[in-house]
Amino acid sequence: MTNNMPVVILCGGMGTRIRDVSENIPKPMIPIGGRPILWHIMKIYGHYGFNRFILCLGYKGEIIKEFFLNYYAMVNDVTVDLSKPNGYAYHDTKDIENWEVTLVDTGANTMTGARIARIKRFLDNDENFMLTYGDGLADIDISKLLLFHESHDKLVTITGVHPASRFGEMVVESDGKISSFAEKPQVSEGRINGGFFVMRTAFIDRYLSEDPHLILEQYPLTQCTKDNQLMAFNHDGYWQPMDTSREYEAINSLWDKGKAPWKVW
C-alpha cells in the first residue's frame, strides 16, 4: 500500500569520524554492498509504501544529486551512441523504485534543526511527515511506528532504541563459569534517540527556525519534552548507526553474508 506522507532524510553530514571511507563523499553515500547507505534507508521506507522523499543536502550534496539524476543508467546496462544527441539505449531494464525524490540544498554547515525548517515549503499541506538520519539502519516496522504516532495527539514520535555496546559482554557465575557470551550485544537497559521520527508539521512552526546553528536534538526536542509533546516508540530489534570504520565494516559484512537484518524488502 502506498502512503504519500513525505519522508525527510538528513543527508548533510561529513562523516568526520569515518573519514577514511567518506573523505570525498557525503556520509549518506558511503556504500553498503555497492549501494549508498542512503539507498538502503529509502528501501526500508519503500517496503512499507513510503515513496515520497525529501533529502536535506549539505556537504558535497551534488554527489547525491548526481546519483539520482543518473540512477536509471547506474542500475541498468546501457549502450551510448556518442554521434547522437540522445543516443543511448537500456538493456534488460530492471524494475526501478517508484520514488519521488526532492533534493534540497540546505547549506553545507547548517545544523539539523535548520535543515528541517528549510524544507518546510516542500511539505505542501501534509499534516505529518517522517524524519530520519542518513546514516542509521534498523529492522523497524514503519507501519507500527505510524500507528503508534496516530494513537496519541503529540507533535513528535521518536524511536527509542538500545545502543550496541562498545564491548563484548560475559555473564560470569560465582565459580568463574561463563554462562553466556555476546560480542557487542544490544544494551538491555536505557534507550537513546534512534531516529525514525514521525512529526506533525506544526512542530516546525513551533520549535524550529532557519537559524543555521539550530540543532534539532538540543533546544527543540528538549523544549518539546518539557511541553509534553514527545512520545517514544520502543524498538527492540536491530538498530545500527554507521559512525566508525569498524561499524562500516560490520554492516558490510552482514550484507555480504546475506544476513542484513534491515533488508526487509
PDB file of C-alpha atoms in Angstrom:
ATOM      1  CA  MET A   1       0.000   0.000   0.000  1.00  0.00           C
ATOM      2  CA  THR A   2       1.376   3.409  -0.990  1.00  0.00           C
ATOM      3  CA  ASN A   3       1.472   6.229   1.547  1.00  0.00           C
ATOM      4  CA  ASN A   4       2.024   9.755   0.242  1.00  0.00           C
ATOM      5  CA  MET A   5       3.382  11.009   3.563  1.00  0.00           C
ATOM      6  CA  PRO A   6       6.807  12.553   2.889  1.00  0.00           C
ATOM      7  CA  VAL A   7       9.969  11.050   4.335  1.00  0.00           C
ATOM      8  CA  VAL A   8      12.583  13.673   5.195  1.00  0.00           C
ATOM      9  CA  ILE A   9      16.154  12.372   5.435  1.00  0.00           C
ATOM     10  CA  LEU A  10      19.020  14.400   6.890  1.00  0.00           C
ATOM     11  CA  CYS A  11      21.867  13.996   4.389  1.00  0.00           C
ATOM     12  CA  GLY A  12      24.224  16.847   5.210  1.00  0.00           C
ATOM     13  CA  GLY A  13      26.800  15.024   7.297  1.00  0.00           C
ATOM     14  CA  MET A  14      30.526  14.959   6.554  1.00  0.00           C
ATOM     15  CA  GLY A  15      31.302  11.718   8.377  1.00  0.00           C
ATOM     16  CA  THR A  16      34.285  13.161  10.241  1.00  0.00           C
ATOM     17  CA  ARG A  17      34.573  10.084  12.488  1.00  0.00           C
ATOM     18  CA  ILE A  18      34.677   7.780   9.482  1.00  0.00           C
ATOM     19  CA  ARG A  19      36.897   9.969   7.327  1.00  0.00           C
ATOM     20  CA  ASP A  20      38.932   7.090   5.885  1.00  0.00           C
ATOM     21  CA  VAL A  21      35.907   5.893   3.867  1.00  0.00           C
ATOM     22  CA  SER A  22      33.997   9.174   3.459  1.00  0.00           C
ATOM     23  CA  GLU A  23      36.707  11.721   2.759  1.00  0.00           C
ATOM     24  CA  ASN A  24      35.455  12.610  -0.722  1.00  0.00           C
ATOM     25  CA  ILE A  25      31.747  11.812  -0.423  1.00  0.00           C
ATOM     26  CA  PRO A  26      28.899  12.795   1.893  1.00  0.00           C
ATOM     27  CA  LYS A  27      28.312  10.295   4.666  1.00  0.00           C
ATOM     28  CA  PRO A  28      24.946   9.025   3.298  1.00  0.00           C
ATOM     29  CA  MET A  29      26.754   7.936   0.119  1.00  0.00           C
ATOM     30  CA  ILE A  30      29.096   5.517   1.898  1.00  0.00           C
ATOM     31  CA  PRO A  31      28.485   2.189   0.144  1.00  0.00           C
ATOM     32  CA  ILE A  32      26.905  -0.879   1.662  1.00  0.00           C
ATOM     33  CA  GLY A  33      27.064  -3.793  -0.749  1.00  0.00           C
ATOM     34  CA  GLY A  34      27.692  -1.443  -3.657  1.00  0.00           C
ATOM     35  CA  ARG A  35      24.793   0.930  -2.919  1.00  0.00           C
ATOM     36  CA  PRO A  36      24.824   4.016  -0.662  1.00  0.00           C
ATOM     37  CA  ILE A  37      23.553   3.568   2.887  1.00  0.00           C
ATOM     38  CA  LEU A  38      21.016   6.256   1.929  1.00  0.00           C
ATOM     39  CA  TRP A  39      19.556   3.874  -0.682  1.00  0.00           C
ATOM     40  CA  HIS A  40      19.189   1.147   1.962  1.00  0.00           C
ATOM     41  CA  ILE A  41      17.320   3.540   4.271  1.00  0.00           C
ATOM     42  CA  MET A  42      14.997   4.557   1.443  1.00  0.00           C
ATOM     43  CA  LYS A  43      14.365   0.887   0.603  1.00  0.00           C
ATOM     44  CA  ILE A  44      13.190   0.312   4.185  1.00  0.00           C
ATOM     45  CA  TYR A  45      10.599   3.068   3.844  1.00  0.00           C
ATOM     46  CA  GLY A  46       9.703   1.979   0.323  1.00  0.00           C
ATOM     47  CA  HIS A  47       8.918  -1.515   1.579  1.00  0.00           C
ATOM     48  CA  TYR A  48       6.180  -0.010   3.743  1.00  0.00           C
ATOM     49  CA  GLY A  49       4.758   2.062   0.898  1.00  0.00           C
ATOM     50  CA  PHE A  50       6.505   5.375   1.555  1.00  0.00           C
ATOM     51  CA  ASN A  51       7.880   6.538  -1.787  1.00  0.00           C
ATOM     52  CA  ARG A  52       7.988  10.327  -1.472  1.00  0.00           C
ATOM     53  CA  PHE A  53      11.349  11.542  -0.198  1.00  0.00           C
ATOM     54  CA  ILE A  54      12.797  14.946   0.640  1.00  0.00           C
ATOM     55  CA  LEU A  55      16.563  14.877   1.096  1.00  0.00           C
ATOM     56  CA  CYS A  56      18.239  17.641   3.122  1.00  0.00           C
ATOM     57  CA  LEU A  57      21.560  18.061   1.337  1.00  0.00           C
ATOM     58  CA  GLY A  58      24.683  19.667   2.727  1.00  0.00           C
ATOM     59  CA  TYR A  59      28.323  18.653   2.404  1.00  0.00           C
ATOM     60  CA  LYS A  60      29.005  17.597  -1.214  1.00  0.00           C
ATOM     61  CA  GLY A  61      25.281  17.436  -1.895  1.00  0.00           C
ATOM     62  CA  GLU A  62      25.964  17.499  -5.635  1.00  0.00           C
ATOM     63  CA  ILE A  63      27.170  13.896  -5.394  1.00  0.00           C
ATOM     64  CA  ILE A  64      23.766  12.821  -4.075  1.00  0.00           C
ATOM     65  CA  LYS A  65      22.060  14.798  -6.848  1.00  0.00           C
ATOM     66  CA  GLU A  66      24.215  13.103  -9.482  1.00  0.00           C
ATOM     67  CA  PHE A  67      23.385   9.682  -8.064  1.00  0.00           C
ATOM     68  CA  PHE A  68      19.646  10.164  -8.503  1.00  0.00           C
ATOM     69  CA  LEU A  69      19.873  12.073 -11.794  1.00  0.00           C
ATOM     70  CA  ASN A  70      21.856   9.156 -13.257  1.00  0.00           C
ATOM     71  CA  TYR A  71      20.071   6.426 -11.320  1.00  0.00           C
ATOM     72  CA  TYR A  72      18.439   4.708 -14.302  1.00  0.00           C
ATOM     73  CA  ALA A  73      21.756   4.368 -16.111  1.00  0.00           C
ATOM     74  CA  MET A  74      23.552   3.211 -12.975  1.00  0.00           C
ATOM     75  CA  VAL A  75      21.268   0.249 -12.315  1.00  0.00           C
ATOM     76  CA  ASN A  76      20.917  -0.947 -15.921  1.00  0.00           C
ATOM     77  CA  ASP A  77      23.193  -1.976 -18.771  1.00  0.00           C
ATOM     78  CA  VAL A  78      23.357   0.813 -21.337  1.00  0.00           C
ATOM     79  CA  THR A  79      24.713   1.465 -24.834  1.00  0.00           C
ATOM     80  CA  VAL A  80      25.711   5.052 -25.617  1.00  0.00           C
ATOM     81  CA  ASP A  81      25.956   6.310 -29.219  1.00  0.00           C
ATOM     82  CA  LEU A  82      28.021   9.477 -28.940  1.00  0.00           C
ATOM     83  CA  SER A  83      27.146  10.525 -32.509  1.00  0.00           C
ATOM     84  CA  LYS A  84      23.542  11.189 -31.497  1.00  0.00           C
ATOM     85  CA  PRO A  85      22.227  13.834 -29.045  1.00  0.00           C
ATOM     86  CA  ASN A  86      20.143  11.292 -27.134  1.00  0.00           C
ATOM     87  CA  GLY A  87      21.901   8.202 -28.365  1.00  0.00           C
ATOM     88  CA  TYR A  88      21.520   5.755 -25.531  1.00  0.00           C
ATOM     89  CA  ALA A  89      19.625   2.513 -25.081  1.00  0.00           C
ATOM     90  CA  TYR A  90      18.996   0.469 -21.954  1.00  0.00           C
ATOM     91  CA  HIS A  91      19.179  -3.309 -21.975  1.00  0.00           C
ATOM     92  CA  ASP A  92      17.226  -5.774 -19.821  1.00  0.00           C
ATOM     93  CA  THR A  93      15.862  -2.882 -17.799  1.00  0.00           C
ATOM     94  CA  LYS A  94      15.330  -3.729 -14.176  1.00  0.00           C
ATOM     95  CA  ASP A  95      12.373  -2.681 -12.094  1.00  0.00           C
ATOM     96  CA  ILE A  96      13.047   0.810 -10.823  1.00  0.00           C
ATOM     97  CA  GLU A  97      11.799   2.070  -7.489  1.00  0.00           C
ATOM     98  CA  ASN A  98       8.765   4.317  -7.871  1.00  0.00           C
ATOM     99  CA  TRP A  99      10.305   7.001  -5.718  1.00  0.00           C
ATOM    100  CA  GLU A 100       9.725  10.739  -5.954  1.00  0.00           C
ATOM    101  CA  VAL A 101      12.904  12.343  -4.654  1.00  0.00           C
ATOM    102  CA  THR A 102      13.198  16.062  -3.913  1.00  0.00           C
ATOM    103  CA  LEU A 103      16.795  17.139  -3.344  1.00  0.00           C
ATOM    104  CA  VAL A 104      17.143  20.355  -1.355  1.00  0.00           C
ATOM    105  CA  ASP A 105      20.383  22.231  -0.700  1.00  0.00           C
ATOM    106  CA  THR A 106      20.035  23.198   2.960  1.00  0.00           C
ATOM    107  CA  GLY A 107      23.582  24.521   3.418  1.00  0.00           C
ATOM    108  CA  ALA A 108      26.969  22.919   3.892  1.00  0.00           C
ATOM    109  CA  ASN A 109      27.349  23.885   7.560  1.00  0.00           C
ATOM    110  CA  THR A 110      23.697  24.023   8.606  1.00  0.00           C
ATOM    111  CA  MET A 111      22.650  22.142  11.737  1.00  0.00           C
ATOM    112  CA  THR A 112      19.844  19.570  11.815  1.00  0.00           C
ATOM    113  CA  GLY A 113      17.061  21.792  13.129  1.00  0.00           C
ATOM    114  CA  ALA A 114      17.587  24.441  10.478  1.00  0.00           C
ATOM    115  CA  ARG A 115      17.798  21.827   7.709  1.00  0.00           C
ATOM    116  CA  ILE A 116      14.289  20.652   8.554  1.00  0.00           C
ATOM    117  CA  ALA A 117      12.966  24.220   8.673  1.00  0.00           C
ATOM    118  CA  ARG A 118      14.436  24.892   5.237  1.00  0.00           C
ATOM    119  CA  ILE A 119      12.494  22.074   3.557  1.00  0.00           C
ATOM    120  CA  LYS A 120       9.109  23.038   5.040  1.00  0.00           C
ATOM    121  CA  ARG A 121       7.936  24.553   1.745  1.00  0.00           C
ATOM    122  CA  PHE A 122       8.124  21.099   0.148  1.00  0.00           C
ATOM    123  CA  LEU A 123       5.783  19.546   2.708  1.00  0.00           C
ATOM    124  CA  ASP A 124       2.742  21.089   0.972  1.00  0.00           C
ATOM    125  CA  ASN A 125      -0.283  20.647   3.224  1.00  0.00           C
ATOM    126  CA  ASP A 126       0.943  17.462   4.877  1.00  0.00           C
ATOM    127  CA  GLU A 127      -0.130  17.163   8.495  1.00  0.00           C
ATOM    128  CA  ASN A 128       2.632  14.672   9.345  1.00  0.00           C
ATOM    129  CA  PHE A 129       5.991  13.675   7.944  1.00  0.00           C
ATOM    130  CA  MET A 130       8.589  11.003   8.597  1.00  0.00           C
ATOM    131  CA  LEU A 131      12.133  12.020   9.515  1.00  0.00           C
ATOM    132  CA  THR A 132      15.347  10.084   9.945  1.00  0.00           C
ATOM    133  CA  TYR A 133      19.112  10.328   9.693  1.00  0.00           C
ATOM    134  CA  GLY A 134      21.019   9.354   6.567  1.00  0.00           C
ATOM    135  CA  ASP A 135      23.435   7.052   8.393  1.00  0.00           C
ATOM    136  CA  GLY A 136      21.343   4.676  10.520  1.00  0.00           C
ATOM    137  CA  LEU A 137      19.783   1.296   9.731  1.00  0.00           C
ATOM    138  CA  ALA A 138      17.104  -0.710  11.528  1.00  0.00           C
ATOM    139  CA  ASP A 139      14.621  -3.525  11.006  1.00  0.00           C
ATOM    140  CA  ILE A 140      11.903  -1.238  12.337  1.00  0.00           C
ATOM    141  CA  ASP A 141       8.280  -1.797  11.323  1.00  0.00           C
ATOM    142  CA  ILE A 142       7.376   1.597   9.876  1.00  0.00           C
ATOM    143  CA  SER A 143       3.677   0.711   9.771  1.00  0.00           C
ATOM    144  CA  LYS A 144       3.619   0.089  13.528  1.00  0.00           C
ATOM    145  CA  LEU A 145       5.584   3.282  14.105  1.00  0.00           C
ATOM    146  CA  LEU A 146       2.948   5.271  12.230  1.00  0.00           C
ATOM    147  CA  LEU A 147       0.078   3.561  14.037  1.00  0.00           C
ATOM    148  CA  PHE A 148       1.673   4.447  17.358  1.00  0.00           C
ATOM    149  CA  HIS A 149       2.068   8.072  16.306  1.00  0.00           C
ATOM    150  CA  GLU A 150      -1.564   8.239  15.231  1.00  0.00           C
ATOM    151  CA  SER A 151      -2.657   6.779  18.583  1.00  0.00           C
ATOM    152  CA  HIS A 152      -1.649   9.900  20.521  1.00  0.00           C
ATOM    153  CA  ASP A 153      -2.070  13.628  19.954  1.00  0.00           C
ATOM    154  CA  LYS A 154       1.531  14.698  20.500  1.00  0.00           C
ATOM    155  CA  LEU A 155       3.655  16.552  17.970  1.00  0.00           C
ATOM    156  CA  VAL A 156       6.569  14.127  17.802  1.00  0.00           C
ATOM    157  CA  THR A 157       7.197  10.398  17.975  1.00  0.00           C
ATOM    158  CA  ILE A 158      10.821   9.360  18.315  1.00  0.00           C
ATOM    159  CA  THR A 159      12.088   5.800  18.049  1.00  0.00           C
ATOM    160  CA  GLY A 160      13.841   4.706  21.232  1.00  0.00           C
ATOM    161  CA  VAL A 161      16.497   2.032  20.771  1.00  0.00           C
ATOM    162  CA  HIS A 162      19.029   0.133  22.846  1.00  0.00           C
ATOM    163  CA  PRO A 163      22.516   1.142  21.695  1.00  0.00           C
ATOM    164  CA  ALA A 164      25.002  -1.550  20.811  1.00  0.00           C
ATOM    165  CA  SER A 165      27.685  -1.943  23.452  1.00  0.00           C
ATOM    166  CA  ARG A 166      31.232  -0.976  22.508  1.00  0.00           C
ATOM    167  CA  PHE A 167      32.455  -4.123  24.233  1.00  0.00           C
ATOM    168  CA  GLY A 168      31.575  -7.786  24.369  1.00  0.00           C
ATOM    169  CA  GLU A 169      29.589  -8.933  27.378  1.00  0.00           C
ATOM    170  CA  MET A 170      30.008 -12.044  29.544  1.00  0.00           C
ATOM    171  CA  VAL A 171      27.809 -13.370  32.316  1.00  0.00           C
ATOM    172  CA  VAL A 172      30.150 -14.986  34.858  1.00  0.00           C
ATOM    173  CA  GLU A 173      28.888 -17.218  37.663  1.00  0.00           C
ATOM    174  CA  SER A 174      30.373 -17.172  41.174  1.00  0.00           C
ATOM    175  CA  ASP A 175      32.581 -20.184  40.418  1.00  0.00           C
ATOM    176  CA  GLY A 176      34.056 -18.474  37.365  1.00  0.00           C
ATOM    177  CA  LYS A 177      31.937 -20.362  34.845  1.00  0.00           C
ATOM    178  CA  ILE A 178      30.787 -18.231  31.912  1.00  0.00           C
ATOM    179  CA  SER A 179      27.079 -18.822  31.352  1.00  0.00           C
ATOM    180  CA  SER A 180      26.751 -16.542  28.317  1.00  0.00           C
ATOM    181  CA  PHE A 181      28.960 -14.580  25.976  1.00  0.00           C
ATOM    182  CA  ALA A 182      27.912 -11.995  23.416  1.00  0.00           C
ATOM    183  CA  GLU A 183      30.077  -9.917  21.103  1.00  0.00           C
ATOM    184  CA  LYS A 184      28.847  -6.315  21.310  1.00  0.00           C
ATOM    185  CA  PRO A 185      25.255  -7.049  22.332  1.00  0.00           C
ATOM    186  CA  GLN A 186      22.451  -4.515  22.369  1.00  0.00           C
ATOM    187  CA  VAL A 187      22.380  -2.815  25.773  1.00  0.00           C
ATOM    188  CA  SER A 188      19.311  -4.083  27.621  1.00  0.00           C
ATOM    189  CA  GLU A 189      18.691  -1.021  29.793  1.00  0.00           C
ATOM    190  CA  GLY A 190      18.189   2.578  28.747  1.00  0.00           C
ATOM    191  CA  ARG A 191      17.250   3.932  25.342  1.00  0.00           C
ATOM    192  CA  ILE A 192      18.649   6.555  23.024  1.00  0.00           C
ATOM    193  CA  ASN A 193      17.405   8.501  20.025  1.00  0.00           C
ATOM    194  CA  GLY A 194      17.384   6.045  17.126  1.00  0.00           C
ATOM    195  CA  GLY A 195      15.998   8.416  14.505  1.00  0.00           C
ATOM    196  CA  PHE A 196      12.934   7.179  12.606  1.00  0.00           C
ATOM    197  CA  PHE A 197      10.708  10.024  13.796  1.00  0.00           C
ATOM    198  CA  VAL A 198       7.149  10.889  12.918  1.00  0.00           C
ATOM    199  CA  MET A 199       6.374  14.583  13.303  1.00  0.00           C
ATOM    200  CA  ARG A 200       3.413  16.834  12.906  1.00  0.00           C
ATOM    201  CA  THR A 201       4.283  19.726  10.617  1.00  0.00           C
ATOM    202  CA  ALA A 202       3.225  22.097  13.397  1.00  0.00           C
ATOM    203  CA  PHE A 203       6.424  21.086  15.220  1.00  0.00           C
ATOM    204  CA  ILE A 204       8.419  23.077  12.662  1.00  0.00           C
ATOM    205  CA  ASP A 205       6.408  26.243  13.230  1.00  0.00           C
ATOM    206  CA  ARG A 206       6.571  25.951  16.997  1.00  0.00           C
ATOM    207  CA  TYR A 207      10.152  24.850  17.634  1.00  0.00           C
ATOM    208  CA  LEU A 208      12.333  25.306  14.539  1.00  0.00           C
ATOM    209  CA  SER A 209      13.800  28.188  12.560  1.00  0.00           C
ATOM    210  CA  GLU A 210      16.263  28.639   9.714  1.00  0.00           C
ATOM    211  CA  ASP A 211      18.991  29.754  12.117  1.00  0.00           C
ATOM    212  CA  PRO A 212      21.910  27.656  10.776  1.00  0.00           C
ATOM    213  CA  HIS A 213      23.117  26.925  14.318  1.00  0.00           C
ATOM    214  CA  LEU A 214      19.837  25.346  15.468  1.00  0.00           C
ATOM    215  CA  ILE A 215      20.353  21.696  16.417  1.00  0.00           C
ATOM    216  CA  LEU A 216      17.214  19.542  16.470  1.00  0.00           C
ATOM    217  CA  GLU A 217      18.463  17.391  19.324  1.00  0.00           C
ATOM    218  CA  GLN A 218      19.091  20.323  21.657  1.00  0.00           C
ATOM    219  CA  TYR A 219      16.554  23.095  22.353  1.00  0.00           C
ATOM    220  CA  PRO A 220      13.758  21.898  20.005  1.00  0.00           C
ATOM    221  CA  LEU A 221      13.425  18.356  21.351  1.00  0.00           C
ATOM    222  CA  THR A 222      14.289  19.383  24.911  1.00  0.00           C
ATOM    223  CA  GLN A 223      11.577  22.031  24.936  1.00  0.00           C
ATOM    224  CA  CYS A 224       9.183  19.677  23.165  1.00  0.00           C
ATOM    225  CA  THR A 225       9.711  17.227  26.028  1.00  0.00           C
ATOM    226  CA  LYS A 226       9.062  19.926  28.636  1.00  0.00           C
ATOM    227  CA  ASP A 227       5.845  20.796  26.804  1.00  0.00           C
ATOM    228  CA  ASN A 228       4.745  17.136  26.955  1.00  0.00           C
ATOM    229  CA  GLN A 229       4.744  16.851  23.168  1.00  0.00           C
ATOM    230  CA  LEU A 230       7.224  13.989  22.686  1.00  0.00           C
ATOM    231  CA  MET A 231       6.435  10.263  22.713  1.00  0.00           C
ATOM    232  CA  ALA A 232       8.745   7.264  22.265  1.00  0.00           C
ATOM    233  CA  PHE A 233       8.122   4.255  20.056  1.00  0.00           C
ATOM    234  CA  ASN A 234      10.220   1.479  21.567  1.00  0.00           C
ATOM    235  CA  HIS A 235      12.156  -0.629  19.074  1.00  0.00           C
ATOM    236  CA  ASP A 236      13.900  -3.691  20.493  1.00  0.00           C
ATOM    237  CA  GLY A 237      15.173  -5.130  17.232  1.00  0.00           C
ATOM    238  CA  TYR A 238      18.222  -4.384  15.126  1.00  0.00           C
ATOM    239  CA  TRP A 239      19.480  -0.808  15.045  1.00  0.00           C
ATOM    240  CA  GLN A 240      22.900   0.344  13.945  1.00  0.00           C
ATOM    241  CA  PRO A 241      24.394   3.742  13.136  1.00  0.00           C
ATOM    242  CA  MET A 242      27.450   3.956  10.910  1.00  0.00           C
ATOM    243  CA  ASP A 243      29.793   6.271  12.775  1.00  0.00           C
ATOM    244  CA  THR A 244      33.119   4.438  12.654  1.00  0.00           C
ATOM    245  CA  SER A 245      35.160   2.368  10.238  1.00  0.00           C
ATOM    246  CA  ARG A 246      34.537  -0.682  12.399  1.00  0.00           C
ATOM    247  CA  GLU A 247      30.766  -0.193  12.129  1.00  0.00           C
ATOM    248  CA  TYR A 248      31.114   0.314   8.372  1.00  0.00           C
ATOM    249  CA  GLU A 249      32.969  -2.986   8.056  1.00  0.00           C
ATOM    250  CA  ALA A 250      30.485  -4.826  10.300  1.00  0.00           C
ATOM    251  CA  ILE A 251      27.471  -3.577   8.335  1.00  0.00           C
ATOM    252  CA  ASN A 252      29.060  -4.535   5.021  1.00  0.00           C
ATOM    253  CA  SER A 253      29.958  -7.945   6.408  1.00  0.00           C
ATOM    254  CA  LEU A 254      26.313  -8.604   7.325  1.00  0.00           C
ATOM    255  CA  TRP A 255      25.217  -7.601   3.836  1.00  0.00           C
ATOM    256  CA  ASP A 256      27.870  -9.725   2.114  1.00  0.00           C
ATOM    257  CA  LYS A 257      26.832 -12.772   4.168  1.00  0.00           C
ATOM    258  CA  GLY A 258      23.159 -12.298   3.321  1.00  0.00           C
ATOM    259  CA  LYS A 259      22.374 -11.641   6.986  1.00  0.00           C
ATOM    260  CA  ALA A 260      21.393  -7.970   6.867  1.00  0.00           C
ATOM    261  CA  PRO A 261      18.546  -7.542   9.402  1.00  0.00           C
ATOM    262  CA  TRP A 262      17.461  -4.224   7.877  1.00  0.00           C
ATOM    263  CA  LYS A 263      16.805  -5.845   4.460  1.00  0.00           C
ATOM    264  CA  VAL A 264      13.042  -6.138   4.893  1.00  0.00           C
ATOM    265  CA  TRP A 265      12.318  -5.702   1.172  1.00  0.00           C
TER     266      TRP A 265
END
